[in-house]
Each structure stands twice: as structure tokens, then as C-alpha cells.
Amino acid sequence: MSNARSLRIKQNAHLTSLKAWLYFLGLASLVCVIFAVPLCPAAAAGEPAKWTRVNIPVEGEAGDWALAAGSDIRLLAAGGDGALYAYAAGLIYTLYRSTDGGRHWEHTGGVRDAIVDIAISPQNPAFVYYATASQVYRSADSGRTFQALPPGPGGAGANNIAITSIDVVRLESNLVVAGTKDGDGAEFGGVYILNEGNIVPAWTDSGPGGYDIAAVAYSPYYNDDPRLIVVATDENDTFVCSRVDDFGWNEDIGYARIDAVAVSAQIAFAGSYSLDEPAFYVGIDTGTDEGDVYRISSTPAPETSTATDLNASGTGAVDIAGLASYEADGAVILLAG
């Protein structure tokens, strides 16, 4: 995506953030699609997935956002205050912020690192986090300044161990989770949690063992639904695993199995996600075009949860580098790239 492009952003809040996500996802060969699923499970059960390709605009009006040649924009994240953050690989400064729906951007925090993930506290958008392959950084002032959290969760930064994904939620204090992978065969990463409210904050191994972690996410309603979700692989298959409150992994909600090996993954929640309807979406990137978008329907353990392939390409498997969702007119709208 080296040629300069720009995007006219509409005023509608949902469309603003989603179109910004669509545009700034930034892969050289980007396939963008929209999927609508009726919210009523009975109606959705017999209906095929309906995907529509969305073209990326080549040029926009003067003064709109344009990519610098050689840059690659990834990891768009949105805070509850409307601020957008994105990672810009290939530029001197790598973390950018917009406060006007993506119309204008500027680098923030003086960050020059290669970023693997960005997370924003859903309870307080002033708390912004980003991770490199070995370190997690925190800002308490909306990305203006950052401080390093304790280094190397799970040994990240040594022995081919790297951070892949982070997320944050707040109870009495911020809980930060980091997933890691081990690049060596038959060696695995893990899931590590840091409670910033502890006197001496430190990364704690939460399991599950025997997996590389492709994605981590807290439930968007964690106070009422204290669930941590991970996308994990044992180098043969991919599993979507859950930990609820102080229960062990998959003890309360059964895991879902996907017949692919995820290199990276995305987790997206619809606004209707709840304890009564705990379904969400996972995008899988295998690096070999064997991924796809899946709807995960949670089932109480010891039964396994269901992963339904939504066939994003319409013709077969396709790797998914980004996934977002929202709801409109009684339907869940997915954007996948």
C-alpha cells in the first residue's frame, strides 16, 4: 500500500470509525467485505452468509488523509472518547492519533517502536497501551507519554518468545493481559496477566499450557461477564479458549476447535454480546490463505463450543488480517480484511 491514498470520512459515528478501520488496515493486497447477520439466532440459522466486496478509494479530496509512500498502516484502535490510534510501519514515528474521526492524524508519544498490538481501557480511554515483541507500554494521558510495564511477560524477548496480542480491562485497577508465542517447534508461549493495583506489579502465568497464543481479549462487559478469551494453536489446530473469573481454562465454557494453524488472529464482539447470547467472531490468518472468519457460539463445558465458518471470500479459505463489527438495522455488520 505504498501509493498515496485518502478517504472522505462521513459524519455518522459508526461509519466513521469503521471506514477509518477499513482504510487504515493497510495491506498491499487488501480484500474488504461486509457481512450482515440477523440478530435473531433462529432467523440466522438457515440463512447463508452474505458478503460484499468494498473497494478502497484511490484518491480523496485535497486535505484528506493520504499515506506517505512506503508506509503501512495497521492496528487501528478506537477509544471510548472517540480518539483513534494506529500503527504506521515504515515511518520515523510509529504511533499516530486522530481526535476528529480520522480526518487528521499526528504522531503521539514519540513512539518509534515496531508495534504488535494496541489496547485501550474500555472504562477509561486515557489509558492506552501498546506492545512490542518483548515489552508492554502504558500511557495514562491518552497516548501523550508512555512508561514501560515490567519487561518480558513469559520470557518475551528471549529464546524466540514474542508477544502477539494484548488487552486491558479495569476492575479495582487495570488488568493487562499479554499473549505470547514461541517460534521454536514444539515449544509454546502462554497467557500472562498483570494487575497494576498490586504493590509490586508482575506478570502472572494464567495458562493454558501447550499453546502459542494468536489473540487475547477480555469480554466487553467484564464486570458482569468476567471472561477472558484467547485464540491458541498447538501447531496442528487452532482453539478458541475461555477462562471465566477464577475458573480454569475451558472449565466453565467449552473450547471451540478450528481446523487451521493461526499465525495471528482477531477477536470481534457485536453489541448484542451478552451472557444470554455469548457469541462473538474470530478472524484467522494462517499465512498460507487457509484462514477465514468464524462465528463462535459458546456452550457450557464439558460440551465444546461451535465454530461456524462464515466463508469470507465466498469461494474458499482466505486469511483475515483485521476484523471489526457493529450493529445496524437489526443486523450484525462485520468488516474483514
Tab-separated table of C-alpha atoms in Angstrom, residues 15-303:
chain	number	residue	atom	x	y	z
A	15	LEU	CA	-19.365	4.619	9.672
A	16	THR	CA	-16.574	6.991	10.622
A	17	SER	CA	-14.720	4.512	12.809
A	18	LEU	CA	-15.431	1.526	10.548
A	19	LYS	CA	-14.394	3.286	7.356
A	20	ALA	CA	-11.278	4.512	9.093
A	21	TRP	CA	-10.562	0.937	10.140
A	22	LEU	CA	-11.186	-0.257	6.618
A	23	TYR	CA	-8.877	2.312	5.114
A	24	PHE	CA	-6.049	2.247	7.610
A	25	LEU	CA	-5.831	-1.547	7.868
A	26	GLY	CA	-3.258	-1.177	5.132
A	27	LEU	CA	-2.142	-4.375	3.395
A	28	ALA	CA	-0.763	-4.366	-0.161
A	29	SER	CA	-3.452	-6.743	-1.435
A	30	LEU	CA	-6.471	-5.954	0.723
A	31	VAL	CA	-9.802	-7.723	0.365
A	32	CYS	CA	-12.598	-5.891	2.206
A	33	VAL	CA	-16.020	-7.367	2.734
A	34	ILE	CA	-19.232	-6.645	4.652
A	35	PHE	CA	-21.319	-9.369	6.259
A	36	ALA	CA	-24.805	-8.918	7.699
A	37	VAL	CA	-26.244	-11.432	10.172
A	38	PRO	CA	-29.781	-11.056	11.573
A	39	LEU	CA	-29.586	-10.789	15.357
A	40	CYS	CA	-32.274	-13.426	15.871
A	41	PRO	CA	-30.434	-16.792	16.046
A	42	ALA	CA	-33.405	-18.697	14.623
A	43	ALA	CA	-33.514	-16.474	11.559
A	44	ALA	CA	-29.752	-16.693	11.063
A	45	ALA	CA	-29.575	-20.468	11.302
A	46	GLY	CA	-30.965	-21.196	7.840
A	47	GLU	CA	-29.550	-18.185	6.023
A	48	PRO	CA	-26.277	-18.220	4.061
A	49	ALA	CA	-23.567	-15.691	4.806
A	50	LYS	CA	-23.806	-12.653	2.545
A	51	TRP	CA	-20.536	-10.896	1.804
A	52	THR	CA	-19.972	-7.818	-0.341
A	53	ARG	CA	-16.608	-6.513	-1.535
A	54	VAL	CA	-15.816	-2.917	-0.560
A	55	ASN	CA	-13.336	-1.020	-2.718
A	56	ILE	CA	-10.652	1.124	-1.133
A	57	PRO	CA	-10.694	4.657	-2.610
A	58	VAL	CA	-7.569	5.559	-4.563
A	59	GLU	CA	-7.803	9.303	-4.000
A	60	GLY	CA	-9.895	11.728	-1.987
A	61	GLU	CA	-10.392	15.457	-1.779
A	62	ALA	CA	-7.451	17.718	-1.092
A	63	GLY	CA	-6.649	17.923	2.599
A	64	ASP	CA	-7.923	14.450	3.454
A	65	TRP	CA	-5.692	11.715	4.869
A	66	ALA	CA	-3.023	10.461	2.472
A	67	LEU	CA	-0.495	7.716	3.162
A	68	ALA	CA	3.192	8.514	2.828
A	69	ALA	CA	4.960	6.405	0.234
A	70	GLY	CA	6.402	3.232	1.746
A	71	SER	CA	4.250	3.308	4.881
A	72	ASP	CA	1.968	0.511	6.044
A	73	ILE	CA	-0.894	1.388	8.391
A	74	ARG	CA	-2.115	-1.291	10.804
A	75	LEU	CA	-3.753	-1.926	14.178
A	76	LEU	CA	-6.423	0.765	14.256
A	77	ALA	CA	-7.887	1.061	17.765
A	78	ALA	CA	-10.742	3.270	18.959
A	79	GLY	CA	-11.199	4.674	22.462
A	80	GLY	CA	-14.485	5.384	24.182
A	81	ASP	CA	-13.765	9.105	23.826
A	82	GLY	CA	-13.721	8.804	20.024
A	83	ALA	CA	-9.939	9.011	19.661
A	84	LEU	CA	-8.382	6.681	17.085
A	85	TYR	CA	-4.890	5.201	17.265
A	86	ALA	CA	-2.919	3.425	14.545
A	87	TYR	CA	0.490	1.870	13.985
A	88	ALA	CA	2.400	3.209	10.964
A	89	ALA	CA	5.230	0.870	9.967
A	90	GLY	CA	7.938	2.384	7.801
A	91	LEU	CA	7.781	5.911	9.239
A	92	ILE	CA	10.140	7.535	11.760
A	93	TYR	CA	7.363	7.789	14.357
A	94	THR	CA	5.076	4.771	14.503
A	95	LEU	CA	2.103	5.572	16.770
A	96	TYR	CA	-0.485	8.019	15.424
A	97	ARG	CA	-3.626	9.559	16.941
A	98	SER	CA	-6.730	11.207	15.498
A	99	THR	CA	-9.333	13.091	17.528
A	100	ASP	CA	-11.641	14.023	14.634
A	101	GLY	CA	-12.789	10.664	13.278
A	102	GLY	CA	-9.716	10.048	11.138
A	103	ARG	CA	-9.716	13.326	9.183
A	104	HIS	CA	-6.369	14.418	10.607
A	105	TRP	CA	-3.590	12.423	12.258
A	106	GLU	CA	-0.377	13.213	14.125
A	107	HIS	CA	2.228	11.086	15.799
A	108	THR	CA	1.923	10.812	19.573
A	109	GLY	CA	4.112	9.790	22.464
A	110	GLY	CA	7.318	9.988	20.463
A	111	VAL	CA	6.965	6.251	19.778
A	112	ARG	CA	9.407	4.728	17.250
A	113	ASP	CA	8.932	1.050	18.117
A	114	ALA	CA	7.663	-1.764	15.922
A	115	ILE	CA	4.210	-2.334	17.433
A	116	VAL	CA	2.440	-5.708	17.567
A	117	ASP	CA	-0.803	-4.580	19.252
A	118	ILE	CA	-2.651	-1.590	20.718
A	119	ALA	CA	-5.237	-1.696	23.517
A	120	ILE	CA	-7.349	0.988	25.194
A	121	SER	CA	-9.138	0.687	28.516
A	122	PRO	CA	-12.903	0.482	27.865
A	123	GLN	CA	-13.581	2.099	31.244
A	124	ASN	CA	-11.076	4.964	30.907
A	125	PRO	CA	-9.832	5.823	27.400
A	126	ALA	CA	-6.972	7.875	28.829
A	127	PHE	CA	-5.205	4.546	29.469
A	128	VAL	CA	-3.620	3.496	26.177
A	129	TYR	CA	-1.277	0.521	25.807
A	130	TYR	CA	0.943	-0.750	23.043
A	131	ALA	CA	3.169	-3.795	22.843
A	132	THR	CA	6.352	-4.630	21.016
A	133	ALA	CA	7.529	-8.223	20.667
A	134	SER	CA	9.104	-8.039	24.132
A	135	GLN	CA	7.611	-5.135	26.094
A	136	VAL	CA	4.263	-3.543	27.009
A	137	TYR	CA	3.981	0.231	27.456
A	138	ARG	CA	1.257	2.228	29.211
A	139	SER	CA	0.012	5.779	28.847
A	140	ALA	CA	-2.288	7.402	31.400
A	141	ASP	CA	-2.679	10.611	29.389
A	142	SER	CA	-4.270	9.474	26.113
A	143	GLY	CA	-1.021	8.500	24.434
A	144	ARG	CA	0.962	11.680	25.054
A	145	THR	CA	3.577	9.897	27.191
A	146	PHE	CA	4.335	6.224	27.849
A	147	GLN	CA	6.013	4.206	30.578
A	148	ALA	CA	7.218	0.616	30.324
A	149	LEU	CA	5.443	-2.077	32.329
A	150	PRO	CA	7.583	-4.880	33.828
A	151	PRO	CA	9.517	-6.441	30.937
A	152	GLY	CA	9.262	-9.744	29.151
A	153	PRO	CA	5.952	-11.459	30.041
A	154	GLY	CA	6.637	-15.177	29.840
A	155	GLY	CA	10.231	-14.538	28.815
A	156	ALA	CA	9.252	-12.487	25.751
A	157	GLY	CA	12.281	-11.009	24.043
A	158	ALA	CA	14.483	-14.078	24.506
A	159	ASN	CA	14.633	-17.651	23.199
A	160	ASN	CA	12.342	-16.852	20.224
A	161	ILE	CA	9.455	-15.910	22.545
A	162	ALA	CA	7.420	-12.886	21.435
A	163	ILE	CA	4.299	-11.001	22.479
A	164	THR	CA	1.492	-11.373	19.939
A	165	SER	CA	-1.516	-9.627	21.474
A	166	ILE	CA	-2.605	-7.526	24.465
A	167	ASP	CA	-5.845	-6.309	26.038
A	168	VAL	CA	-6.866	-4.366	29.137
A	169	VAL	CA	-9.881	-4.105	31.417
A	170	ARG	CA	-10.473	-2.339	34.733
A	171	LEU	CA	-11.933	-3.642	37.984
A	172	GLU	CA	-10.455	-2.014	41.099
A	173	SER	CA	-7.345	-1.462	38.958
A	174	ASN	CA	-6.238	-2.111	35.394
A	175	LEU	CA	-5.736	-5.752	34.409
A	176	VAL	CA	-3.443	-6.146	31.412
A	177	VAL	CA	-3.225	-9.464	29.549
A	178	ALA	CA	-0.500	-10.439	27.083
A	179	GLY	CA	-0.411	-13.491	24.829
A	180	THR	CA	2.911	-14.896	23.626
A	181	LYS	CA	4.219	-17.424	21.136
A	182	ASP	CA	7.452	-19.411	20.885
A	183	GLY	CA	8.997	-19.511	17.423
A	184	ASP	CA	10.656	-22.887	18.053
A	185	GLY	CA	8.844	-26.047	17.017
A	186	ALA	CA	7.096	-27.953	19.815
A	187	GLU	CA	7.742	-25.017	22.160
A	188	PHE	CA	4.877	-22.774	23.212
A	189	GLY	CA	4.014	-19.407	24.673
A	190	GLY	CA	1.262	-18.577	27.128
A	191	VAL	CA	-1.166	-16.061	28.632
A	192	TYR	CA	0.146	-13.630	31.241
A	193	ILE	CA	-1.806	-11.164	33.381
A	194	LEU	CA	-0.520	-8.090	35.210
A	195	ASN	CA	-2.581	-6.366	37.915
A	196	GLU	CA	-1.446	-2.752	38.070
A	197	GLY	CA	-3.017	-2.409	41.522
A	198	ASN	CA	-0.533	-4.788	43.142
A	199	ILE	CA	2.191	-3.271	45.321
A	200	VAL	CA	4.785	-4.804	43.012
A	201	PRO	CA	3.049	-5.474	39.677
A	202	ALA	CA	4.324	-8.588	37.906
A	203	TRP	CA	3.236	-10.837	35.055
A	204	THR	CA	1.437	-13.968	36.278
A	205	ASP	CA	1.164	-17.107	34.147
A	206	SER	CA	-2.541	-17.954	33.786
A	207	GLY	CA	-2.105	-20.882	31.378
A	208	PRO	CA	-3.313	-22.539	29.224
A	209	GLY	CA	-0.182	-24.627	28.678
A	210	GLY	CA	0.923	-26.182	25.406
A	211	TYR	CA	-0.262	-23.397	23.076
A	212	ASP	CA	1.034	-20.428	21.155
A	213	ILE	CA	-1.352	-17.502	21.566
A	214	ALA	CA	-2.551	-15.632	18.486
A	215	ALA	CA	-5.052	-13.253	20.146
A	216	VAL	CA	-6.358	-12.286	23.588
A	217	ALA	CA	-9.498	-10.336	24.524
A	218	TYR	CA	-11.484	-9.553	27.636
A	219	SER	CA	-15.271	-9.606	27.421
A	220	PRO	CA	-16.544	-6.093	26.598
A	221	TYR	CA	-18.812	-6.392	29.680
A	222	TYR	CA	-16.205	-7.802	32.016
A	223	ASN	CA	-17.807	-6.539	35.247
A	224	ASP	CA	-20.868	-8.702	34.574
A	225	ASP	CA	-19.168	-11.279	32.353
A	226	PRO	CA	-15.639	-11.844	33.757
A	227	ARG	CA	-14.424	-13.776	30.743
A	228	LEU	CA	-11.008	-13.835	29.083
A	229	ILE	CA	-10.891	-15.299	25.561
A	230	VAL	CA	-7.816	-16.454	23.655
A	231	VAL	CA	-7.171	-17.855	20.196
A	232	ALA	CA	-4.477	-20.508	20.622
A	233	THR	CA	-2.697	-23.087	18.491
A	234	ASP	CA	-0.830	-26.313	19.241
A	235	GLU	CA	0.862	-26.155	15.795
A	236	ASN	CA	-1.760	-28.568	14.407
A	237	ASP	CA	-5.129	-26.891	15.063
A	238	THR	CA	-6.475	-23.644	16.461
A	239	PHE	CA	-8.617	-23.454	19.592
A	240	VAL	CA	-10.767	-20.657	20.995
A	241	CYS	CA	-10.478	-20.999	24.777
A	242	SER	CA	-12.154	-19.177	27.659
A	243	ARG	CA	-11.431	-18.530	31.294
A	244	VAL	CA	-14.301	-17.222	33.439
A	245	ASP	CA	-13.435	-15.443	36.690
A	246	ASP	CA	-11.309	-17.822	38.791
A	247	PHE	CA	-12.293	-20.992	36.928
A	248	GLY	CA	-9.620	-22.835	34.976
A	249	TRP	CA	-9.395	-22.632	31.201
A	250	ASN	CA	-12.408	-24.237	29.478
A	251	GLU	CA	-13.886	-25.373	32.816
A	252	ASP	CA	-16.958	-23.138	32.573
A	253	ILE	CA	-17.260	-22.705	28.774
A	254	GLY	CA	-16.091	-25.377	26.351
A	255	TYR	CA	-13.405	-24.641	23.781
A	256	ALA	CA	-14.086	-24.365	20.045
A	257	ARG	CA	-11.777	-26.060	17.530
A	258	ILE	CA	-10.807	-24.654	14.100
A	259	ASP	CA	-9.066	-26.797	11.500
A	260	ALA	CA	-6.222	-24.361	10.750
A	261	VAL	CA	-3.000	-23.134	12.339
A	262	ALA	CA	-3.296	-19.441	13.204
A	263	VAL	CA	-0.241	-17.225	12.786
A	264	SER	CA	-2.290	-14.290	14.027
A	265	ALA	CA	-5.956	-13.718	14.833
A	266	GLN	CA	-8.566	-11.070	15.570
A	267	ILE	CA	-11.498	-11.213	18.017
A	268	ALA	CA	-14.590	-9.023	17.484
A	269	PHE	CA	-17.699	-8.627	19.647
A	270	ALA	CA	-21.090	-7.411	18.480
A	271	GLY	CA	-23.087	-5.034	20.644
A	272	SER	CA	-25.583	-7.809	21.388
A	273	TYR	CA	-22.899	-9.976	23.012
A	274	SER	CA	-24.149	-10.882	26.488
A	275	LEU	CA	-24.373	-13.707	28.999
A	276	ASP	CA	-27.641	-14.739	27.328
A	277	GLU	CA	-26.140	-14.667	23.809
A	278	PRO	CA	-22.339	-15.076	24.249
A	279	ALA	CA	-21.473	-15.354	20.552
A	280	PHE	CA	-18.557	-13.491	19.005
A	281	TYR	CA	-16.369	-13.567	15.903
A	282	VAL	CA	-12.796	-14.659	15.185
A	283	GLY	CA	-10.681	-13.911	12.116
A	284	ILE	CA	-7.818	-16.332	11.417
A	285	ASP	CA	-4.620	-15.559	9.482
A	286	THR	CA	-2.559	-18.680	8.702
A	287	GLY	CA	-0.041	-17.070	6.370
A	288	THR	CA	-0.983	-19.652	3.731
A	289	ASP	CA	-4.525	-18.479	2.819
A	290	GLU	CA	-6.185	-21.205	4.887
A	291	GLY	CA	-7.891	-18.872	7.356
A	292	ASP	CA	-11.392	-17.371	7.481
A	293	VAL	CA	-13.959	-15.625	9.693
A	294	TYR	CA	-15.750	-17.810	12.256
A	295	ARG	CA	-18.747	-17.246	14.490
A	296	ILE	CA	-18.060	-18.749	17.923
A	297	SER	CA	-21.196	-19.923	19.740
A	298	SER	CA	-20.369	-20.565	23.378
A	299	THR	CA	-21.534	-23.779	25.048
A	300	PRO	CA	-21.211	-24.682	28.741
A	301	ALA	CA	-18.479	-27.226	29.491
A	302	PRO	CA	-17.968	-30.142	29.219
A	303	GLU	CA	-19.558	-29.730	25.773
